CSV table of C-alpha atoms in Angstrom, one decimal:
chain,number,residue,atom,x,y,z
A,1,HIS,CA,-44.7,-37.4,-46.9
A,2,LEU,CA,-41.3,-36.0,-45.9
A,3,GLN,CA,-38.7,-36.2,-48.6
A,4,LEU,CA,-35.0,-35.1,-48.6
A,5,GLN,CA,-33.0,-34.5,-51.7
A,6,GLU,CA,-29.2,-33.9,-51.9
A,7,SER,CA,-27.7,-31.7,-54.5
A,8,GLY,CA,-24.2,-30.6,-55.4
A,9,PRO,CA,-21.2,-31.4,-57.6
A,10,GLY,CA,-20.5,-35.0,-58.2
A,11,LEU,CA,-16.8,-34.4,-58.8
A,12,VAL,CA,-14.5,-32.3,-56.6
A,13,LYS,CA,-10.7,-31.8,-57.1
A,14,PRO,CA,-8.3,-32.7,-54.3
A,15,SER,CA,-7.7,-29.9,-51.8
A,16,GLU,CA,-10.9,-28.2,-52.8
A,17,THR,CA,-14.1,-27.8,-50.9
A,18,LEU,CA,-17.0,-30.2,-51.2
A,19,SER,CA,-20.4,-28.4,-50.9
A,20,LEU,CA,-23.8,-30.1,-50.7
A,21,THR,CA,-27.3,-29.0,-50.0
A,22,CYS,CA,-30.3,-30.9,-48.8
A,23,THR,CA,-33.7,-29.7,-49.7
A,24,ILE,CA,-36.7,-30.8,-47.6
A,25,SER,CA,-40.1,-31.2,-49.1
A,26,GLY,CA,-43.4,-32.4,-47.6
A,27,GLY,CA,-42.5,-30.9,-44.2
A,28,SER,CA,-40.7,-28.1,-42.4
A,29,ILE,CA,-37.1,-28.0,-41.3
A,30,SER,CA,-38.2,-25.8,-38.4
A,31,ILE,CA,-39.6,-28.6,-36.3
A,32,SER,CA,-38.7,-29.3,-32.7
A,33,SER,CA,-37.2,-32.6,-31.5
A,34,TYR,CA,-35.4,-33.4,-34.7
A,35,TYR,CA,-31.9,-32.8,-36.1
A,36,TRP,CA,-30.9,-32.7,-39.7
A,37,GLY,CA,-27.6,-34.4,-40.6
A,38,TRP,CA,-25.1,-35.7,-43.1
A,39,ILE,CA,-23.9,-39.2,-43.3
A,40,ARG,CA,-21.5,-40.7,-45.8
A,41,GLN,CA,-20.6,-44.1,-47.1
A,42,PRO,CA,-17.4,-44.8,-49.1
A,43,PRO,CA,-17.9,-47.3,-51.9
A,44,GLY,CA,-18.2,-50.8,-50.4
A,45,LYS,CA,-17.8,-49.6,-46.8
A,46,GLY,CA,-20.0,-48.7,-43.9
A,47,LEU,CA,-21.8,-45.6,-42.7
A,48,GLU,CA,-20.1,-42.6,-41.1
A,49,TRP,CA,-21.9,-39.7,-39.5
A,50,ILE,CA,-20.5,-36.3,-40.3
A,51,ALA,CA,-22.5,-33.6,-38.7
A,52,SER,CA,-26.0,-32.5,-37.6
A,53,ILE,CA,-27.8,-29.2,-37.1
A,54,TYR,CA,-31.0,-28.1,-35.3
A,55,TYR,CA,-33.2,-25.6,-37.1
A,56,ILE,CA,-32.2,-22.8,-34.6
A,57,GLY,CA,-28.5,-23.5,-35.3
A,58,TYR,CA,-27.3,-25.9,-32.7
A,59,THR,CA,-24.6,-28.1,-34.3
A,60,HIS,CA,-22.8,-31.3,-33.6
A,61,TYR,CA,-19.8,-32.6,-35.5
A,62,ASN,CA,-17.9,-35.9,-35.8
A,63,SER,CA,-14.7,-35.3,-33.8
A,64,SER,CA,-12.6,-36.9,-36.6
A,65,LEU,CA,-13.9,-34.4,-39.2
A,66,THR,CA,-14.7,-31.3,-37.2
A,67,SER,CA,-11.7,-29.3,-38.3
A,68,ARG,CA,-12.8,-29.6,-42.0
A,69,VAL,CA,-16.6,-29.5,-41.7
A,70,THR,CA,-19.2,-26.8,-41.5
A,71,ILE,CA,-23.0,-27.5,-41.4
A,72,SER,CA,-25.5,-24.7,-41.8
A,73,VAL,CA,-29.3,-24.2,-42.1
A,74,ASP,CA,-31.5,-22.0,-44.2
A,75,THR,CA,-35.0,-22.1,-42.8
A,76,SER,CA,-36.4,-19.8,-45.4
A,77,GLU,CA,-35.4,-22.2,-48.1
A,78,ASN,CA,-36.1,-25.3,-46.0
A,79,GLN,CA,-32.6,-26.5,-46.7
A,80,PHE,CA,-29.4,-27.3,-44.8
A,81,SER,CA,-25.9,-27.6,-46.2
A,82,LEU,CA,-22.5,-29.2,-45.8
A,83,LYS,CA,-19.1,-27.9,-46.5
A,84,LEU,CA,-16.1,-30.2,-46.3
A,85,ASN,CA,-12.8,-28.6,-47.1
A,86,SER,CA,-9.3,-29.9,-48.1
A,87,VAL,CA,-10.8,-33.0,-49.6
A,88,THR,CA,-8.8,-36.1,-50.5
A,89,ALA,CA,-9.6,-39.3,-52.3
A,90,ALA,CA,-10.6,-40.7,-48.9
A,91,ASP,CA,-13.6,-38.4,-48.9
A,92,THR,CA,-15.0,-40.1,-52.0
A,93,ALA,CA,-18.4,-41.5,-50.9
A,94,VAL,CA,-22.1,-41.5,-51.2
A,95,TYR,CA,-23.3,-38.6,-49.1
A,96,TYR,CA,-26.8,-38.9,-47.5
A,97,CYS,CA,-28.8,-36.2,-45.8
A,98,ALA,CA,-31.1,-37.4,-43.1
A,99,ARG,CA,-33.4,-36.5,-40.2
A,100,HIS,CA,-32.8,-37.9,-36.8
A,101,GLY,CA,-34.1,-37.4,-33.3
A,102,ASP,CA,-33.0,-35.5,-30.3
A,103,HIS,CA,-31.9,-36.6,-26.8
A,104,GLY,CA,-32.4,-40.3,-26.3
A,105,ASP,CA,-33.4,-40.7,-30.0
A,106,PHE,CA,-30.3,-38.7,-31.3
A,107,GLY,CA,-29.3,-41.9,-33.1
A,108,LYS,CA,-32.6,-42.7,-34.6
A,109,ILE,CA,-32.6,-41.8,-38.3
A,110,ASP,CA,-36.1,-42.0,-39.7
A,111,TYR,CA,-35.8,-40.2,-43.0
A,112,TRP,CA,-32.9,-40.4,-45.5
A,113,GLY,CA,-32.3,-38.8,-48.8
A,114,ARG,CA,-31.4,-41.0,-51.8
A,115,GLY,CA,-27.8,-40.1,-51.5
A,116,THR,CA,-25.4,-38.5,-54.0
A,117,LEU,CA,-22.0,-39.9,-55.0
A,118,VAL,CA,-19.2,-37.4,-54.7
A,119,THR,CA,-15.9,-38.4,-56.2
A,120,VAL,CA,-12.7,-36.6,-55.3
A,121,SER,CA,-10.3,-36.7,-58.3
A,122,SER,CA,-8.3,-34.4,-60.4
B,1,SER,CA,-15.9,-46.4,-26.0
B,2,SER,CA,-18.1,-45.0,-28.9
B,3,GLU,CA,-17.8,-48.0,-31.1
B,4,LEU,CA,-20.4,-50.5,-32.1
B,5,THR,CA,-19.3,-54.0,-33.2
B,6,GLN,CA,-21.1,-56.3,-35.6
B,7,ASP,CA,-20.2,-59.6,-37.2
B,8,PRO,CA,-19.3,-59.0,-40.9
B,9,ALA,CA,-21.6,-61.6,-42.4
B,10,VAL,CA,-24.2,-64.2,-41.6
B,11,SER,CA,-26.3,-66.6,-43.7
B,12,VAL,CA,-29.7,-68.0,-43.2
B,13,ALA,CA,-31.8,-70.6,-45.0
B,14,LEU,CA,-35.0,-69.4,-46.5
B,15,GLY,CA,-37.8,-69.4,-43.9
B,16,GLN,CA,-35.4,-69.8,-41.0
B,17,THR,CA,-34.5,-67.4,-38.2
B,18,VAL,CA,-31.3,-65.3,-38.0
B,19,ARG,CA,-30.1,-63.1,-35.3
B,20,ILE,CA,-27.6,-60.2,-35.8
B,21,THR,CA,-25.8,-58.8,-32.9
B,22,CYS,CA,-24.3,-55.4,-32.1
B,23,GLN,CA,-22.1,-54.7,-29.1
B,24,GLY,CA,-20.9,-51.4,-27.6
B,25,ASP,CA,-20.7,-49.6,-24.3
B,26,SER,CA,-23.1,-46.9,-25.5
B,27,LEU,CA,-25.8,-49.5,-25.6
B,28,ARG,CA,-25.9,-49.6,-21.9
B,29,SER,CA,-27.1,-46.0,-21.8
B,30,TYR,CA,-28.8,-45.3,-25.1
B,31,TYR,CA,-31.3,-46.9,-27.5
B,32,VAL,CA,-30.3,-48.8,-30.5
B,33,SER,CA,-31.8,-48.6,-34.0
B,34,TRP,CA,-31.4,-51.0,-36.9
B,35,TYR,CA,-31.3,-50.3,-40.7
B,36,GLN,CA,-31.6,-52.4,-43.7
B,37,GLN,CA,-29.6,-51.4,-46.8
B,38,LYS,CA,-30.0,-53.0,-50.2
B,39,PRO,CA,-27.5,-52.3,-53.0
B,40,GLY,CA,-27.8,-48.9,-54.5
B,41,GLN,CA,-30.4,-47.8,-51.9
B,42,ALA,CA,-30.4,-45.6,-48.8
B,43,PRO,CA,-30.6,-47.3,-45.5
B,44,LEU,CA,-34.1,-48.0,-44.2
B,45,LEU,CA,-35.1,-47.9,-40.5
B,46,VAL,CA,-36.5,-51.3,-39.5
B,47,ILE,CA,-36.2,-51.2,-35.7
B,48,TYR,CA,-35.9,-48.2,-33.3
B,49,ASP,CA,-35.8,-47.7,-29.5
B,50,LYS,CA,-34.7,-51.3,-29.1
B,51,ASN,CA,-37.9,-53.1,-30.4
B,52,ASN,CA,-40.2,-50.7,-32.2
B,53,ARG,CA,-41.0,-51.1,-35.9
B,54,PRO,CA,-41.8,-48.2,-38.2
B,55,SER,CA,-45.0,-48.4,-40.2
B,56,GLY,CA,-44.7,-50.8,-43.1
B,57,ILE,CA,-41.9,-52.9,-41.6
B,58,PRO,CA,-42.9,-56.6,-41.4
B,59,ASP,CA,-43.4,-58.1,-38.0
B,60,ARG,CA,-40.8,-60.8,-38.8
B,61,PHE,CA,-38.3,-58.1,-37.8
B,62,SER,CA,-37.8,-57.7,-34.0
B,63,GLY,CA,-35.2,-56.3,-31.7
B,64,SER,CA,-33.9,-56.8,-28.2
B,65,SER,CA,-31.2,-55.4,-26.0
B,66,SER,CA,-29.5,-56.3,-22.8
B,67,GLY,CA,-26.4,-54.7,-21.2
B,68,ASN,CA,-24.0,-53.8,-24.0
B,69,THR,CA,-25.5,-56.1,-26.6
B,70,ALA,CA,-28.4,-55.5,-29.0
B,71,SER,CA,-29.9,-58.0,-31.4
B,72,LEU,CA,-32.0,-57.9,-34.5
B,73,THR,CA,-33.9,-61.0,-35.3
B,74,ILE,CA,-35.5,-61.9,-38.6
B,75,THR,CA,-38.0,-64.8,-38.0
B,76,GLY,CA,-38.8,-66.6,-41.2
B,77,ALA,CA,-36.3,-64.9,-43.4
B,78,GLN,CA,-37.4,-64.1,-46.9
B,79,ALA,CA,-35.4,-63.7,-50.1
B,80,GLU,CA,-36.0,-59.9,-50.0
B,81,ASP,CA,-34.4,-59.7,-46.6
B,82,GLU,CA,-31.0,-60.3,-48.1
B,83,ALA,CA,-29.2,-57.0,-47.4
B,84,ASP,CA,-26.7,-55.2,-45.2
B,85,TYR,CA,-27.9,-54.4,-41.7
B,86,TYR,CA,-26.5,-51.7,-39.6
B,87,CYS,CA,-27.0,-50.9,-35.9
B,88,ASN,CA,-26.6,-47.4,-34.6
B,89,SER,CA,-27.0,-45.4,-31.5
B,90,ARG,CA,-25.5,-42.3,-29.9
B,91,ASP,CA,-22.8,-41.6,-27.5
B,92,SER,CA,-22.5,-39.1,-24.7
B,93,SER,CA,-21.0,-36.3,-26.8
B,94,PRO,CA,-23.5,-36.7,-28.6
B,95,ASN,CA,-22.3,-38.3,-31.8
B,96,VAL,CA,-24.3,-40.6,-34.0
B,97,ILE,CA,-22.4,-43.9,-34.1
B,98,PHE,CA,-22.8,-46.9,-36.4
B,99,GLY,CA,-21.8,-50.5,-36.4
B,100,GLY,CA,-19.7,-51.8,-39.2
B,101,GLY,CA,-22.6,-53.6,-40.8
B,102,THR,CA,-23.6,-57.3,-41.2
B,103,LYS,CA,-24.2,-58.8,-44.6
B,104,VAL,CA,-27.1,-61.2,-44.5
B,105,THR,CA,-27.3,-63.8,-47.2
B,106,VAL,CA,-30.5,-65.8,-47.6
B,107,LEU,CA,-29.8,-69.3,-48.9
């Protein structure tokens, strides 16, 4: 049974870099036809896709965040990571890692992590 | 447009049927998925590729799509169906896109 688990600091200071890692268990990150992505949800608000990566390194970014975001993959550790720089209070959110499909199923998210709350505050 | 539009809230009497809609130009070209999210939990995929249910999702959940509009129908709503529901799809870039969510209240 595939499981995803987010890890990283729960508190980040304004202007600093938010760094999160997603560890996959019960399956391999090096699987064809699936992307691995990050989605966030500010408190009381809706879902926002941030970025996604394929195990061989293909990446896609939300155009509204692309200047501040880097997504990377470490197949040896079965992990992928997110870096979001120059954070502000508006970046406070629950951050989810997830698996989604490719091509016509690019929007289909079939596995989610439990989410981790990241607060941006001094 | 890469936006998906949902009604903010809808209510349904216990045991009755409720339909949640999602509109967007991307739906003319790409499949829609639907997610249920309860407070404090991650979203759960309930419908994908317009009208397919993952294993374990009750058959009272069904989906449909025509043109730029997709719908999620709960037939015989139960108290445990009270939740936020999000539609999502992709656009041509590709980006993953979400609707704003619909809060379903079971009366």
